[in-house]
Coordinates of C-alpha atoms in Angstrom, one line a residue:
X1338 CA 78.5 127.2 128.9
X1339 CA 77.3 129.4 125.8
X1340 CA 79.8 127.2 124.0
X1341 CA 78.5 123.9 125.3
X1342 CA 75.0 124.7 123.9
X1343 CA 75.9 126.3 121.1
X1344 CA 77.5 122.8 119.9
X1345 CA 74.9 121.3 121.3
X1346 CA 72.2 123.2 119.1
X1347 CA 74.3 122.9 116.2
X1348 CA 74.9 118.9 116.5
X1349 CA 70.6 119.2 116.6
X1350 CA 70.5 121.1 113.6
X1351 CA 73.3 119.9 111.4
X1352 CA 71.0 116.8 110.0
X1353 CA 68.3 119.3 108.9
X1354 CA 70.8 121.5 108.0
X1355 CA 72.4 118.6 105.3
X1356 CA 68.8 117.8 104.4
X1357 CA 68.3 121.5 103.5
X1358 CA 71.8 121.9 101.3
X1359 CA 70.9 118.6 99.9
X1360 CA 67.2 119.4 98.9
X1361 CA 68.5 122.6 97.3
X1362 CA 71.7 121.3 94.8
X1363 CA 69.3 118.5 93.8
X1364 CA 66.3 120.7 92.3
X1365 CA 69.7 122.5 90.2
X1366 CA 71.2 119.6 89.4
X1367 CA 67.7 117.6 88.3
X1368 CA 67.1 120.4 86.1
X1369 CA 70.5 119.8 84.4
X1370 CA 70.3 116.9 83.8
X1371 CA 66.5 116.5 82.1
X1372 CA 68.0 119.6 79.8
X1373 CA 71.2 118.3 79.2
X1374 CA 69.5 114.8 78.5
X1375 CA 66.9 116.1 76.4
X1376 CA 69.3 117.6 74.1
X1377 CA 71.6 114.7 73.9
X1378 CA 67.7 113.0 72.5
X1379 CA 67.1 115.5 70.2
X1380 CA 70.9 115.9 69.0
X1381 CA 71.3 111.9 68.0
X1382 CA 67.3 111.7 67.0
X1383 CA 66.6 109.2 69.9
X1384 CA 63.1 108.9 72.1
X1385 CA 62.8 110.6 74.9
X1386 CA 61.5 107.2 76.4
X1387 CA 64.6 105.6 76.0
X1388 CA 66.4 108.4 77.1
X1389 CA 64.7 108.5 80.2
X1390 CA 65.3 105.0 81.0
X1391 CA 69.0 105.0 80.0
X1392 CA 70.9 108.2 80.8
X1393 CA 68.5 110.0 83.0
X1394 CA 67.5 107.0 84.8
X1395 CA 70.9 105.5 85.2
X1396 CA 72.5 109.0 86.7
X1397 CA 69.6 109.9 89.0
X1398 CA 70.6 106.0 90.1
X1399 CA 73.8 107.2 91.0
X1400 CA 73.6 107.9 94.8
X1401 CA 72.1 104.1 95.1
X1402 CA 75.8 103.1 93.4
X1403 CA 77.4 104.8 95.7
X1404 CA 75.9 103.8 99.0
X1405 CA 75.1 99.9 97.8
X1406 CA 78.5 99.3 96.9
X1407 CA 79.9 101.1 99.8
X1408 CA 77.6 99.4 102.3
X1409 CA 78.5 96.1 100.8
X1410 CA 82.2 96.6 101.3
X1411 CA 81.5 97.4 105.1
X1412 CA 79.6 94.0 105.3
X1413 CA 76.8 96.4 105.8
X1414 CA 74.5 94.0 104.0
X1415 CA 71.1 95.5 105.2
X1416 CA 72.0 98.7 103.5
X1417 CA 73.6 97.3 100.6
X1418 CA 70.1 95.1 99.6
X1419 CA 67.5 97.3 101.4
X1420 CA 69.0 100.5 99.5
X1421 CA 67.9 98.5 96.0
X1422 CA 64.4 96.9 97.3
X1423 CA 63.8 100.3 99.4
X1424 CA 64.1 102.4 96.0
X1425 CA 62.5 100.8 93.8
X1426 CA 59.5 100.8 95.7
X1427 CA 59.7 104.4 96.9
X1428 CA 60.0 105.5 92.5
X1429 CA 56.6 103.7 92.1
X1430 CA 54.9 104.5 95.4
X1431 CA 56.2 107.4 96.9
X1432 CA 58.0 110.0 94.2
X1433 CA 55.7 108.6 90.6
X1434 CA 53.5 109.4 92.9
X1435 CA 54.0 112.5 94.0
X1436 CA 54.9 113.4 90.2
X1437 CA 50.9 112.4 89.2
X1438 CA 49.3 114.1 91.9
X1439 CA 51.2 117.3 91.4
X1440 CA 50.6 117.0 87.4
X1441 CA 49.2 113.7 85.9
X1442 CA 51.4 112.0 83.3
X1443 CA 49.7 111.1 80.2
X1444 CA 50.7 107.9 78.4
X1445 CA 51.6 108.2 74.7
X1446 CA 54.4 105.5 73.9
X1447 CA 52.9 102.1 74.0
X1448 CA 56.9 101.1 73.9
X1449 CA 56.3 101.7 77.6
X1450 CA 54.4 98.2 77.8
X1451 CA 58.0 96.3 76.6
X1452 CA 60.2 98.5 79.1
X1453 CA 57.9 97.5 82.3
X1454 CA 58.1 94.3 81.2
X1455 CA 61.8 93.8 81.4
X1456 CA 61.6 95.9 85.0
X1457 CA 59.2 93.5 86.0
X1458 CA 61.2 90.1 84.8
X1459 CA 64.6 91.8 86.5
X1460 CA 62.6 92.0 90.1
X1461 CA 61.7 88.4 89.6
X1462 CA 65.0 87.9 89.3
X1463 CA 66.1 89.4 92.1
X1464 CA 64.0 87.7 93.9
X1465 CA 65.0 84.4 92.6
X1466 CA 68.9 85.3 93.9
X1467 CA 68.2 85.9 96.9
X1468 CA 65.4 83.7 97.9
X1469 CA 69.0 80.8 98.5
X1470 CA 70.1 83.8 101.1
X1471 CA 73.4 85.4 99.1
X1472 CA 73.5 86.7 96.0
X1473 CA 77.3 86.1 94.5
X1474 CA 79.2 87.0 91.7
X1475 CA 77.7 85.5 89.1
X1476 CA 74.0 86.5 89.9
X1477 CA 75.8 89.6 89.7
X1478 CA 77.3 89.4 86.6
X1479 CA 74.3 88.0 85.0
X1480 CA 72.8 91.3 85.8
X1481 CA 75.3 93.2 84.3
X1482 CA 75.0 91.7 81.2
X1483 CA 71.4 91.7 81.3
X1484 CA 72.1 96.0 81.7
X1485 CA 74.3 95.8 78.9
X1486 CA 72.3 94.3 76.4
X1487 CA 69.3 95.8 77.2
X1488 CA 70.7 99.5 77.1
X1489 CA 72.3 98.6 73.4
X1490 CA 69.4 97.3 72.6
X1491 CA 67.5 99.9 73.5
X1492 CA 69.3 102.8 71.5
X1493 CA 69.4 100.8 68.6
X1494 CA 66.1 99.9 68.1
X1495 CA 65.2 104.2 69.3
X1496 CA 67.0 105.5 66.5
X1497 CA 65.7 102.9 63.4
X1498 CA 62.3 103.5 64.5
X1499 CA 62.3 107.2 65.7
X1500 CA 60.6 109.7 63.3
X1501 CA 63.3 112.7 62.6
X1502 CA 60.1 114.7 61.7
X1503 CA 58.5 114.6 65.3
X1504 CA 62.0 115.2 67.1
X1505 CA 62.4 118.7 68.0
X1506 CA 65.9 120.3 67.0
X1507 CA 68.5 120.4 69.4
X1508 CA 69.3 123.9 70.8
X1509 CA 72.8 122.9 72.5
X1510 CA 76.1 121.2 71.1
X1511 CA 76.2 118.0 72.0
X1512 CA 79.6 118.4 74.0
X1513 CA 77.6 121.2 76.3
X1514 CA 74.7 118.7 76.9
X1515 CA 77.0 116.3 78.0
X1516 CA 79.3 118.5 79.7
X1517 CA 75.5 119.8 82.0
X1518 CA 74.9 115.9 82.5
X1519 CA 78.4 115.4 84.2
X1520 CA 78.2 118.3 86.1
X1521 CA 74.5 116.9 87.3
X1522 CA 76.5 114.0 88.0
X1523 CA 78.9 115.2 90.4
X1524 CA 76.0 117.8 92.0
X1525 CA 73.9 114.7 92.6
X1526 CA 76.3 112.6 94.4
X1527 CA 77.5 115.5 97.1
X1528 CA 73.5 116.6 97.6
X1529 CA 72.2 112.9 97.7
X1530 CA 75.0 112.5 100.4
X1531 CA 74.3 115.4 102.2
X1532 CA 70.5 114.0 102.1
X1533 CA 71.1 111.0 103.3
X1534 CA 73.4 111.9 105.4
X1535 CA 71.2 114.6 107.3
X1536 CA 68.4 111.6 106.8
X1537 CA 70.2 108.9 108.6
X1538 CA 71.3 111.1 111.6
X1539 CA 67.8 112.1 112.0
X1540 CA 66.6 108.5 111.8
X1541 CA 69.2 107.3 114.0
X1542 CA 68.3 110.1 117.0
X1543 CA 64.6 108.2 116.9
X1544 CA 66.5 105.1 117.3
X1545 CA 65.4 103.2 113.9
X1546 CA 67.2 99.9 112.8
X1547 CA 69.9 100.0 110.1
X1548 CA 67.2 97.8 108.1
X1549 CA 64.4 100.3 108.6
X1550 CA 66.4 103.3 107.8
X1551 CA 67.9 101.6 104.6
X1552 CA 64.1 100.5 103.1
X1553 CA 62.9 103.8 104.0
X1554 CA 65.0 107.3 105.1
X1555 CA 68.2 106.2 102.6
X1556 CA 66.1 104.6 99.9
X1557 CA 63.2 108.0 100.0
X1558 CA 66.6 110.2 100.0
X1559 CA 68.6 108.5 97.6
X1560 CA 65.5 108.7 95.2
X1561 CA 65.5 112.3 95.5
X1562 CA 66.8 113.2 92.7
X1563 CA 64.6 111.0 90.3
X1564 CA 61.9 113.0 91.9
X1565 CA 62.8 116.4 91.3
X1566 CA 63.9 114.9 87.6
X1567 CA 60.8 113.1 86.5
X1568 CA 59.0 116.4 88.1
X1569 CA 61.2 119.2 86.3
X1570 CA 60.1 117.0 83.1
X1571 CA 56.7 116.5 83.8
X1572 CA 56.2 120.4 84.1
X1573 CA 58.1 120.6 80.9
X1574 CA 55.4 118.6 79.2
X1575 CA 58.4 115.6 78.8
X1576 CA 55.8 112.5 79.8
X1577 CA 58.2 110.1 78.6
X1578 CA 61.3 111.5 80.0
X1579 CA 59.0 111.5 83.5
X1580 CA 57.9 107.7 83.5
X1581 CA 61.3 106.0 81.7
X1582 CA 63.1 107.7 84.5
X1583 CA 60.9 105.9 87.0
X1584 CA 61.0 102.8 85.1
X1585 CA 64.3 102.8 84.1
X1586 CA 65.8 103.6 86.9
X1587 CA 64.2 100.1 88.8
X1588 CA 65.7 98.3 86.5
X1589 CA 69.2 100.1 86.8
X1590 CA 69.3 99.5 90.5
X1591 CA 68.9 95.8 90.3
X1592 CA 70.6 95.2 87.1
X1593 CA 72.9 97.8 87.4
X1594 CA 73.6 98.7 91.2
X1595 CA 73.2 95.3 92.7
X1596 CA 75.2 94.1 89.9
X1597 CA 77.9 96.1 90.3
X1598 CA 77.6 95.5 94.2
X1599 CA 77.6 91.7 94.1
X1600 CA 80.5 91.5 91.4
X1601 CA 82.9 94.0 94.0
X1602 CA 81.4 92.0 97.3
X1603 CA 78.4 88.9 97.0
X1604 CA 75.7 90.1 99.6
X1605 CA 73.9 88.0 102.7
X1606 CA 70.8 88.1 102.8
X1607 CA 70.7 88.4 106.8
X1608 CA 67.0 88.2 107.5
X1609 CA 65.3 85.6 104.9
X1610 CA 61.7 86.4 106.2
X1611 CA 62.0 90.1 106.2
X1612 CA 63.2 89.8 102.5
X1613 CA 60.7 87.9 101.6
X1614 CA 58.0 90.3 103.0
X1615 CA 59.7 93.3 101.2
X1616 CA 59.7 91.4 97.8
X1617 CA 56.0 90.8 98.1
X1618 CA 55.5 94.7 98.3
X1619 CA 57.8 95.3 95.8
X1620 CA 55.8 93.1 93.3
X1621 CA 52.5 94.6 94.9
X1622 CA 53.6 98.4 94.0
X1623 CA 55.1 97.2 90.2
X1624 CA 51.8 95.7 89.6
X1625 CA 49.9 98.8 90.5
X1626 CA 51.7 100.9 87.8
X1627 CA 51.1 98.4 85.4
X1628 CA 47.0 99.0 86.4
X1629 CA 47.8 102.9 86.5
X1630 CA 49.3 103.1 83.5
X1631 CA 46.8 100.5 81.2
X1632 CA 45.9 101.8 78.6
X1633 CA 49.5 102.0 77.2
X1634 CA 48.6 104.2 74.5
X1635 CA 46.4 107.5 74.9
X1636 CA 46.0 106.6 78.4
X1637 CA 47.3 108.7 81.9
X1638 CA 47.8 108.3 85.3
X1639 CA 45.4 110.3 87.2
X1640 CA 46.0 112.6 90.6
X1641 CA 43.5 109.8 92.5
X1642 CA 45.8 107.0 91.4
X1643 CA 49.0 109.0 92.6
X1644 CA 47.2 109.1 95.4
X1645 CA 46.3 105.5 96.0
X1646 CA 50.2 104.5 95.2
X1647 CA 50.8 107.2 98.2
X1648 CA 48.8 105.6 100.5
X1649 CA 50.4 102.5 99.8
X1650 CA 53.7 103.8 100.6
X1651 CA 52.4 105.1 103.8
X1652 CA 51.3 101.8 104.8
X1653 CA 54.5 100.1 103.8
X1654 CA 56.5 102.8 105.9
X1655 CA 53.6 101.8 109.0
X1656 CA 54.2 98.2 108.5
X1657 CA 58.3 99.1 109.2
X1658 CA 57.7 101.6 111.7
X1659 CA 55.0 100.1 113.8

């Protein structure tokens, strides 16, 4: 009998027991990885901007890789789609958010303006792929190259306009950076699991759809680590670092997750209206940066407009929930 309940205790607990583990290696890990990036910046005389919206953003974007691909080869389609859309609404509305209220990120690089711009077009296109109910390999591979091009392009045009005089020296050899961002790497893919996992078990005890807990308890917990990320460089005065990363890493989960995901396995859209209605917030939240952000140069977003993105989130979360 003492047995019976202690498995039974421990099959209650185990979910917030992953959440826990998960939590923990991802605060370590995010701080790896904004020190090990920053470095790599300072080492090859790039922006921090850029660096932000290429290497932090892409590896904090890892976990979505991971699940969107896998979901997709399990004709788990909800997941797959939902995981992107679900994200990318959660880094604007739900951990940018959090960032600002906890300490307000100034805007110095009117570059910015470019980067949201391309984030911005790439949702569009997303939405444009799916709006005919799959999105295929080609779509995919469209998005690929759009990633490609726009990450080359992106370096290139960071180091022939980047001042050497305002870049800080670096204080670690570039092979130790890189070796901290690989081991971020690996520590964010087991704790984003572990999240997710504890997440989804949770989620599925209250008896939530796969849809619902793909927009909302996978996407919050596979954002997790550009949350503790763009907070570990917001307290390290990296603005930048903070807002590429949320940026950047939007446009790696269309461009580069669901590209990746559609090339391996094209994904159904299964519920056309429901898609459509989760697009609409999508562009709702992306616009609301854009009006927190403005101006792009000596401007900042503000505690009260974290806040307001917040209770956005909330209501999106009601809207699924109710």
């Amino acid at each position: 009998m003492d047995e019976f309940l202690a498995g039974t205790a421990f099959a209650v607990l185990s979910p917030y027991i992953y959440l826990a583990a998960g939590l923990g290696v991802l605060i370590i890990c995010g701080n790896w990885l904004v020190t090990g990036s920053v470095q790599i910046a300072r080492h090859f005389k790039i922006s921090t901007l850029v660096v932000g919206l290429t290497i932090v953003a892409y590896v904090t974007s890892a976990p979505e890789m991971f699940i969107s691909v896998g979901a997709a080869l399990t004709n788990s389609h909800d997941i797959a789609l939902g995981n992107v859309i679900g994200s990318n609404i959660a880094n604007i509305a739900c951990i940018l958010a959090i960032v600002v209220i906890i300490s307000p990120i100034p805007i110095r690089n009117r570059a910015i303006g470019f980067d949201y711009l391309v984030m911005f077009l790439i949702t569009i296109l997303l939405f444009i792929f799916g709006f005919n109910g799959i999105i295929g390999f080609f779509e995919g591979l469209a998005l690929i190259s759009i990633l490609v091009v726009y990450t080359v392009w992106s370096v290139m045009k960071s180091k022939k306009t980047a001042d050497a005089k305002t870049i800080e020296p670096a204080t670690m050899k570039p092979v130790f950076a890189l070796l901290l961002i690989l081991a971020a790497v690996v520590g964010l893919y087991f704790a984003a699991g572990w999240f997710v996992k504890g997440a989804k078990e949770i989620a599925l005890q209250w008896g939530v759809s796969e849809r619902v807990i793909a927009v909302s308890i996978v996407a919050v917990g596979t954002s997790a680590p550009e949350l503790i990320s763009s907070l570990i460089a917001a307290f390290r005065k990296e603005a930048d670092l903070s807002i590429g990363n949320i940026i950047g890493s939007n446009f790696f989960n269309i461009a580069g997750v669901l590209g990746v995901t559609t090339v391996v396995s094209p994904i159904t859209v299964n519920n056309h209206p429901l898609f459509i209605t989760d697009m609409i917030w999508l562009f709702g939240i992306t616009i609301a940066l854009l009006l927190a952000m403005i101006p792009l140069s000596k401007g900042k977003i503000n505690r009260w407009e974290g806040c307001v993105l917040l209770l956005i989130f909330a209501a999106y979360m009601f809207t699924l929930y109710k």
